[in-house]
Coordinates of C-alpha atoms and ligand atoms in Angstrom, one line a residue:
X1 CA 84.4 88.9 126.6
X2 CA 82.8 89.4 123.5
X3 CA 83.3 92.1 120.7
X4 CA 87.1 92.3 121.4
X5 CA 89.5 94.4 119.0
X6 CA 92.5 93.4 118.0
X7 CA 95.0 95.8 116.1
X8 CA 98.6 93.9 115.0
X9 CA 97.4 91.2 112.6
X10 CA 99.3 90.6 110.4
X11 CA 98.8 89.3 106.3
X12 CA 100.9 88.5 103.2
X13 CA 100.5 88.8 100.0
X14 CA 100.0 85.1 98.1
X15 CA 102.5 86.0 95.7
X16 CA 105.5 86.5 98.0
X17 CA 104.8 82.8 99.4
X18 CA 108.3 82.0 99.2
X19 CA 109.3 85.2 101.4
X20 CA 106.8 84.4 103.4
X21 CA 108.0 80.5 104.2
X22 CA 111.7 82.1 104.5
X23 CA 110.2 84.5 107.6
X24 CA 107.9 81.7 108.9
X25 CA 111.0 79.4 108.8
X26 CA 112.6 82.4 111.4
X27 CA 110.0 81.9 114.0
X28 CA 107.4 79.3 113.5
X29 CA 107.7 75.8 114.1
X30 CA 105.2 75.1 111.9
X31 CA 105.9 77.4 109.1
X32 CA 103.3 75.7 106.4
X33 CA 100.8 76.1 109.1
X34 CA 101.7 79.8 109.3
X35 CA 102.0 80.8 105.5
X36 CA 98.4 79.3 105.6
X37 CA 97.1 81.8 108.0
X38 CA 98.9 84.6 106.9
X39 CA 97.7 84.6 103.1
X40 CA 94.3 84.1 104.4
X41 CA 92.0 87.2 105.1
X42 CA 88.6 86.3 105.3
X43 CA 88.2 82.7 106.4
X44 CA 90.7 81.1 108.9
X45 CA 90.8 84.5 110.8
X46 CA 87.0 85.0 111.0
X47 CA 86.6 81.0 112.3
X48 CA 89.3 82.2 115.3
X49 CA 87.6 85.7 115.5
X50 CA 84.1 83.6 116.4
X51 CA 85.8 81.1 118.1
X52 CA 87.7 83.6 120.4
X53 CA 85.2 86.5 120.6
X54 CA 86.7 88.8 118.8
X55 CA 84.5 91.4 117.1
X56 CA 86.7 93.6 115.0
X57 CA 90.4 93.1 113.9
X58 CA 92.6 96.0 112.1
X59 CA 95.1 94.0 109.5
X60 CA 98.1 95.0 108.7
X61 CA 101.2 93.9 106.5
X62 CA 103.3 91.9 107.3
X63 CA 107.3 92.5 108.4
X64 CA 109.7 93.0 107.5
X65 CA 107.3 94.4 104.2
X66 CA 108.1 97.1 102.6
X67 CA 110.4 99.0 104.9
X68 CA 113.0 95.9 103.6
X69 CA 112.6 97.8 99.8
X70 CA 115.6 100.2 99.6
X71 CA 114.3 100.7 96.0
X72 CA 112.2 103.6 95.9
X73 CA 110.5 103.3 93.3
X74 CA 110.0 99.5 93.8
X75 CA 108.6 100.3 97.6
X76 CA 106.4 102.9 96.0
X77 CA 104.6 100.1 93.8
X78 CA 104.8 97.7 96.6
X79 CA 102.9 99.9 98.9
X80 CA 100.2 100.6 96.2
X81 CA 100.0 97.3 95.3
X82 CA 99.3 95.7 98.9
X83 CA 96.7 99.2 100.1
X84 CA 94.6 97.8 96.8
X85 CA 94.5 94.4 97.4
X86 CA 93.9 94.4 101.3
X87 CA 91.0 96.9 100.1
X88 CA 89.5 94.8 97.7
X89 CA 89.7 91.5 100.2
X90 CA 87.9 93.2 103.1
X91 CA 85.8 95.4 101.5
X92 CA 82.7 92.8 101.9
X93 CA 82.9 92.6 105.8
X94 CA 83.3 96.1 107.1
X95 CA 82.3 95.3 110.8
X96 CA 85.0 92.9 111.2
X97 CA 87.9 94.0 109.0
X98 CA 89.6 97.2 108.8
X99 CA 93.2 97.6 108.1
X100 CA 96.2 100.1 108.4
X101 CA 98.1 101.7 105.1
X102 CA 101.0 100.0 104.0
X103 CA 103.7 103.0 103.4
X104 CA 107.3 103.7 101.9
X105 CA 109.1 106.0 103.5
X106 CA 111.7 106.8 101.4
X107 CA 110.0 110.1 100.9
X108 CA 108.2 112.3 103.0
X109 CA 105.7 113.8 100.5
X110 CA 105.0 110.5 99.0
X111 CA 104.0 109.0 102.2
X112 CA 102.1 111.2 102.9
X113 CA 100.3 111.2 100.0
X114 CA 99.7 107.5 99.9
X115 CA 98.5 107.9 102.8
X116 CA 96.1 110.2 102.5
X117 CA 94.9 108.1 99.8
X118 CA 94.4 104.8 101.9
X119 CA 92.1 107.4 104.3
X120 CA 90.3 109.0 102.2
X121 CA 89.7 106.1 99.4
X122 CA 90.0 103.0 101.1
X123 CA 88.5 104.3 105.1
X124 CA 91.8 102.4 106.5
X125 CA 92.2 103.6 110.1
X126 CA 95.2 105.0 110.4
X127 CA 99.1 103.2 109.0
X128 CA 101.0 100.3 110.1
X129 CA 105.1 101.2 109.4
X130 CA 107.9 98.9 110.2
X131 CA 110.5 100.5 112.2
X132 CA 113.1 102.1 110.1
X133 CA 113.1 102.3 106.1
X134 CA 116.2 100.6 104.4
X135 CA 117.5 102.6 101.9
X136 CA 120.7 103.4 100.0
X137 CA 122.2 101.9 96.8
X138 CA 123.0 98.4 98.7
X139 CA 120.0 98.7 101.7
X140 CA 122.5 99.4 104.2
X141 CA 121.3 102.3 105.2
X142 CA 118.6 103.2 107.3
X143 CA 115.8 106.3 107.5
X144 CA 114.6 107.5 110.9
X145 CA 111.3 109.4 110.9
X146 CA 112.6 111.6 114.1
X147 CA 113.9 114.1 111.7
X148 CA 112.7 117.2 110.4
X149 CA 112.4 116.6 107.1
X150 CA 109.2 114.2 108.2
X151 CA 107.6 116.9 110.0
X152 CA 105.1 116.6 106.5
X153 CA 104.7 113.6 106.8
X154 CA 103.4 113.7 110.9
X155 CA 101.5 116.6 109.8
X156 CA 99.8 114.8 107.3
X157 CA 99.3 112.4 110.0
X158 CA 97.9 114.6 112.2
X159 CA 95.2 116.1 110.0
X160 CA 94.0 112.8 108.7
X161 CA 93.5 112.5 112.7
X162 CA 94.5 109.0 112.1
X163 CA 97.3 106.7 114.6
X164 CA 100.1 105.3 113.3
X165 CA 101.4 101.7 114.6
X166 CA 105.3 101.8 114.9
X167 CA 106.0 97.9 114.6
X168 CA 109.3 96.4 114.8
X169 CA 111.3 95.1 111.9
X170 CA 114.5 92.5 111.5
X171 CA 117.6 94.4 112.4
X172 CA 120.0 94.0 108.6
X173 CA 122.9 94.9 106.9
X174 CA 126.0 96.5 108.9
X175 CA 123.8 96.7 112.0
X176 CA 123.2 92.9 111.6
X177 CA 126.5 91.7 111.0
X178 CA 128.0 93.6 114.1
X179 CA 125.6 93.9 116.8
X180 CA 123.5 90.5 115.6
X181 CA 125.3 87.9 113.8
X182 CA 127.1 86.3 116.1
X183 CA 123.7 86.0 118.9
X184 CA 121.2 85.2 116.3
X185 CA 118.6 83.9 118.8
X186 CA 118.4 87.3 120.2
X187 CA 116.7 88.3 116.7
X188 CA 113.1 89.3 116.8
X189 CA 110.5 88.9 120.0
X190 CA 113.9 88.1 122.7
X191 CA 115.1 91.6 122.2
X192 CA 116.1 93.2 118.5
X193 CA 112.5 94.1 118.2
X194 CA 111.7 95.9 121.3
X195 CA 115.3 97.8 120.8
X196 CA 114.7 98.6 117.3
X197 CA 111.2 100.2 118.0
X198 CA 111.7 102.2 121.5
X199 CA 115.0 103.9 120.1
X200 CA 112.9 105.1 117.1
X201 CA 110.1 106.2 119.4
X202 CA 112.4 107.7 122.1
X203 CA 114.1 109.7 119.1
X204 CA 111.0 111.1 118.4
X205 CA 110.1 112.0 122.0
X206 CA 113.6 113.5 122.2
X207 CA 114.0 115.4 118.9
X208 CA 111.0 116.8 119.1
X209 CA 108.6 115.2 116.6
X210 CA 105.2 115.3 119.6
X211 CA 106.2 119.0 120.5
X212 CA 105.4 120.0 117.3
X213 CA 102.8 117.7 116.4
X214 CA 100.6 117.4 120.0
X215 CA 97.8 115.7 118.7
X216 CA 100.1 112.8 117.1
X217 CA 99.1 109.2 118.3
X218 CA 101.4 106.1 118.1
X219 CA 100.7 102.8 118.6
X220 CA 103.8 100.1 120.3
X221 CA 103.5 96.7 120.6
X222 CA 104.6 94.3 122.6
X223 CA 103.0 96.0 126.0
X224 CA 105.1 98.8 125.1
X225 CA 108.5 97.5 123.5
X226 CA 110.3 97.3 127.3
X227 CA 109.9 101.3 127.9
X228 CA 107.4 101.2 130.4
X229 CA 109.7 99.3 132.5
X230 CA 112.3 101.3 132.4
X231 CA 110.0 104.5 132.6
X232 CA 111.3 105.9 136.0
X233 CA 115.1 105.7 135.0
X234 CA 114.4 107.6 131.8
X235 CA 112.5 109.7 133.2
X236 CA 114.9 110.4 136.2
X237 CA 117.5 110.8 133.4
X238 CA 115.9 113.1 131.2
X239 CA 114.7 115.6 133.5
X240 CA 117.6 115.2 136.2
X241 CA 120.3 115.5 133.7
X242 CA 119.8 115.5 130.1
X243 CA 117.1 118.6 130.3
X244 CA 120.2 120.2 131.9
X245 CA 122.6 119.2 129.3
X246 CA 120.4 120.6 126.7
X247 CA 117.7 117.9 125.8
X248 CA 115.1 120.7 127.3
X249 CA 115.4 122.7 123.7
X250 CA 113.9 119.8 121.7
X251 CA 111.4 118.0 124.6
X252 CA 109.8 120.1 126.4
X253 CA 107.3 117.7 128.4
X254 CA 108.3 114.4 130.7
X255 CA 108.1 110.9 129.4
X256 CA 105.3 110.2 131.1
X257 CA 103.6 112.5 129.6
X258 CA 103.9 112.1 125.8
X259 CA 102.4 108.4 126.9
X260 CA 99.6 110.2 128.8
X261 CA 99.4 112.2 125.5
X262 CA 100.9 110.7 122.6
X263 CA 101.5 107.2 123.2
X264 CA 99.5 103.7 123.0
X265 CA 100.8 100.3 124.2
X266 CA 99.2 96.7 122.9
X267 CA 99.0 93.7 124.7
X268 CA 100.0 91.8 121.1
X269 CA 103.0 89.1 121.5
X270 CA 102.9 89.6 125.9
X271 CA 100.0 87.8 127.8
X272 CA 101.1 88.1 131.6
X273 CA 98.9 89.3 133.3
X274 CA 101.8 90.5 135.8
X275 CA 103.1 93.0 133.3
X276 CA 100.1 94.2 132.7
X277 CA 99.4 95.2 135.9
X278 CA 102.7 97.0 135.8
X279 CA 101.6 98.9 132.7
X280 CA 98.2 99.4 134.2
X281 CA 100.0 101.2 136.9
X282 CA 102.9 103.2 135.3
X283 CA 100.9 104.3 132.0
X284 CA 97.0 104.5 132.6
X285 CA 94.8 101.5 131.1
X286 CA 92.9 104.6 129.6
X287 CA 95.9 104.1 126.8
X288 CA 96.4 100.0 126.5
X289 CA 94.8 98.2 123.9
X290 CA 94.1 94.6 123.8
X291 CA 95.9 92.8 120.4
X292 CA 96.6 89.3 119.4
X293 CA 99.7 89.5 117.1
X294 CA 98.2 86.6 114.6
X295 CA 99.7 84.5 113.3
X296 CA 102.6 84.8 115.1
X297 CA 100.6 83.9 118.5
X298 CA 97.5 82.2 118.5
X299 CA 93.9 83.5 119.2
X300 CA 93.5 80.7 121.5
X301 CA 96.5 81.8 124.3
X302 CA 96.1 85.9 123.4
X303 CA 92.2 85.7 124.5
X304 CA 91.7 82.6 126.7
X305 CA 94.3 85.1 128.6
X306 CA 92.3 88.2 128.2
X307 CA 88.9 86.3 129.0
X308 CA 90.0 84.7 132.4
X309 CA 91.9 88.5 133.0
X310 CA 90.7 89.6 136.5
X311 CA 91.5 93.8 136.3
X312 CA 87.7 94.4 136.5
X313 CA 85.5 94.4 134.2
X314 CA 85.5 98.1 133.2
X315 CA 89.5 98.1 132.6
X316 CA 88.8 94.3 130.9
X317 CA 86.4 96.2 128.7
X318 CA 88.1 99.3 128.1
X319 CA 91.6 98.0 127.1
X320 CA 89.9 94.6 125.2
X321 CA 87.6 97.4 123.0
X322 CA 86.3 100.8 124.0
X323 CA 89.4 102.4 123.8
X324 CA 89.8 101.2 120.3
X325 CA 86.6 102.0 119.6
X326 CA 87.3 105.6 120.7
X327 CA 90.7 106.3 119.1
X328 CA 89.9 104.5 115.7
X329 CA 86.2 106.2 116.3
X330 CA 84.5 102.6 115.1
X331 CA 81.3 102.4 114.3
X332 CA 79.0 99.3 114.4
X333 CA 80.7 95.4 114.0
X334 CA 80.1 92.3 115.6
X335 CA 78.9 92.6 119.4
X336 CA 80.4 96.0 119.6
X337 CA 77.9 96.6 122.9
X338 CA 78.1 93.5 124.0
Ligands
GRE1 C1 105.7 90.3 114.0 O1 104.9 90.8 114.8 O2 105.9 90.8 112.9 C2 106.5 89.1 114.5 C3 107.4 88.6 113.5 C4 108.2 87.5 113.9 C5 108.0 87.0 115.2 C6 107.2 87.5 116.1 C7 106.4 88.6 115.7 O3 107.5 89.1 112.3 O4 105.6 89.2 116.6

């Protein structure tokens, strides 16, 4: 199809080249290739973009980024530094870049504010944030934004009306050394991702955070970051058992609702066409949202999947771009109605 959106692309700045080869050298086999495509904004991606069909794509930094600044003060600058510079590159093409805010959140306040910034200055749709902040005097130790203290910052959130991607990052420090050292090649897309991300989002859900902010939306990757599939058992859990044992004073609704409610899944990083119909079932295509995950996967497999997808065409449509276009409220870009 043509006029697709796509929602966890991810950049670099040129100046961290040699953090970005170290990354590349993680997961790519071809990591010169990759630092090429992910320090490029406005050329390699717009060839694959016309190539692939792709109308619109919403950029965001890259991981580990600047959740791996336990500096303060150094993730402050960071942030400020990449918001500016992913301004200035896209600001030319506005119907086929957008891009999320980069934030630190060390501080509840300041994300916010920074935030509110990218909004209101910059028209970004919404921020991208990388699982949990490091922090500490060594950057052992880690922030969770399930806690009260953040209720500002989802508030802020909230009255922006903008979504906020929750996006894995590299498991480090303590956690690394005992849970990950010693089965490496379960680092990343295998599985420290996916855990990383859904027990961040499933604190939330627990402790409270969509109670008091109903209106909140968050984006997952990954078709979802394995929760979908293990959607009945939590659910059987939590309202056979836990609700009893006291989880009913901070979540007050079912799992399945806060994703009826609260919660997006992306296709990015997981073309089978077999989970998807899974997802389709258990959480409603009304809440799925086609993405590549570029340059980590390739335009070429993410849409010659999506384009030979045989849902329908009005669930092809809806999860490849009108339900993008209605949660980031998009205006025109390229082949929006086609
Ligand atoms: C990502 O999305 O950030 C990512 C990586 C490394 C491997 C795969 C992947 O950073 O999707």
């Amino acid at each position: 199809m043509l006029g697709k959106i796509i929602l966890e692309e991810a950049f670099a700045l040129p100046r961290f080249e040699e953090k970005t080869r170290w990354w590349a050298s993680l997961f790519s086999t071809d990591p010169d290739t990759h630092v090429k495509e992910i320090t490029d904004i406005t050329k390699l991606r717009l060839e694959y973009a016309d190539k692939h069909g792709v109308g619109y794509q919403i950029l965001s930094y890259t991981a580990p980024g600047v959740q791996d600044i336990w500096n303060p003060v150094e993730a402050q600058a960071l942030a400020v530094e990449i918001n500016d510079y992913i301004a200035e590159q896209i600001k030319d093409v506005p119907d086929r870049l957008g891009a999320f805010a980069t934030l630190s959140m060390h501080s509840p306040a300041e994300a916010s504010a920074e935030l509110r910034r990218c909004i209101t200055k910059h028209g970004f749709k919404g921020a991208l944030i990388n699982d949990t902040q490091r922090s500490g005097p060594d950057g052992d130790d880690m922030i969770f934004y399930d806690q009260p203290q953040w209720d500002p910052f989802w508030e802020t959130v909230t009255s922006l009306n903008v979504p906020i991607y929750l996006h894995p990052r590299n498991p480090t420090g303590t956690i690394y050394a005992k849970l990950w050292a010693d089965r490496p090649w379960l680092v990343g897309p295998p599985l420290s991702f996916a855990q990383g991300v859904s027990l961040h989002v499933l604190g939330m859900v627990t402790n409270g955070v969509f109670d008091r902010h109903p209106t909140l939306q968050v984006i997952l990757g990954h078709l979802g970051e394995h929760i979908p599939f293990d959607m009945w058992r939590i659910n059987h859990w939590f309202e056979d058992r836990k609700k009893h044992l006291g989880l009913q004073e901070t979540c007050k609704r079912t799992i399945r609702d806060y994703f009826r409610d609260n919660l997006w899944i992306t296709t990015s990083g997981h073309f089978s066409s077999e989970t998807l119909r899974f997802c389709v079932r258990e959480v409603g295509w009304e809440r799925i949202l086609f993405s590549v995950d570029y340059p980590f996967e390739t335009f070429g497999d993410a849409c010659g999947w999506w384009d030979g997808e045989e849902l329908g065409a009005d669930v092809v449509r809806a999860i490849g771009r009108d339900n993008a276009k209605r949660l980031f409220r998009l205006e025109g870009f390229r082949d929006c109605d086609a």
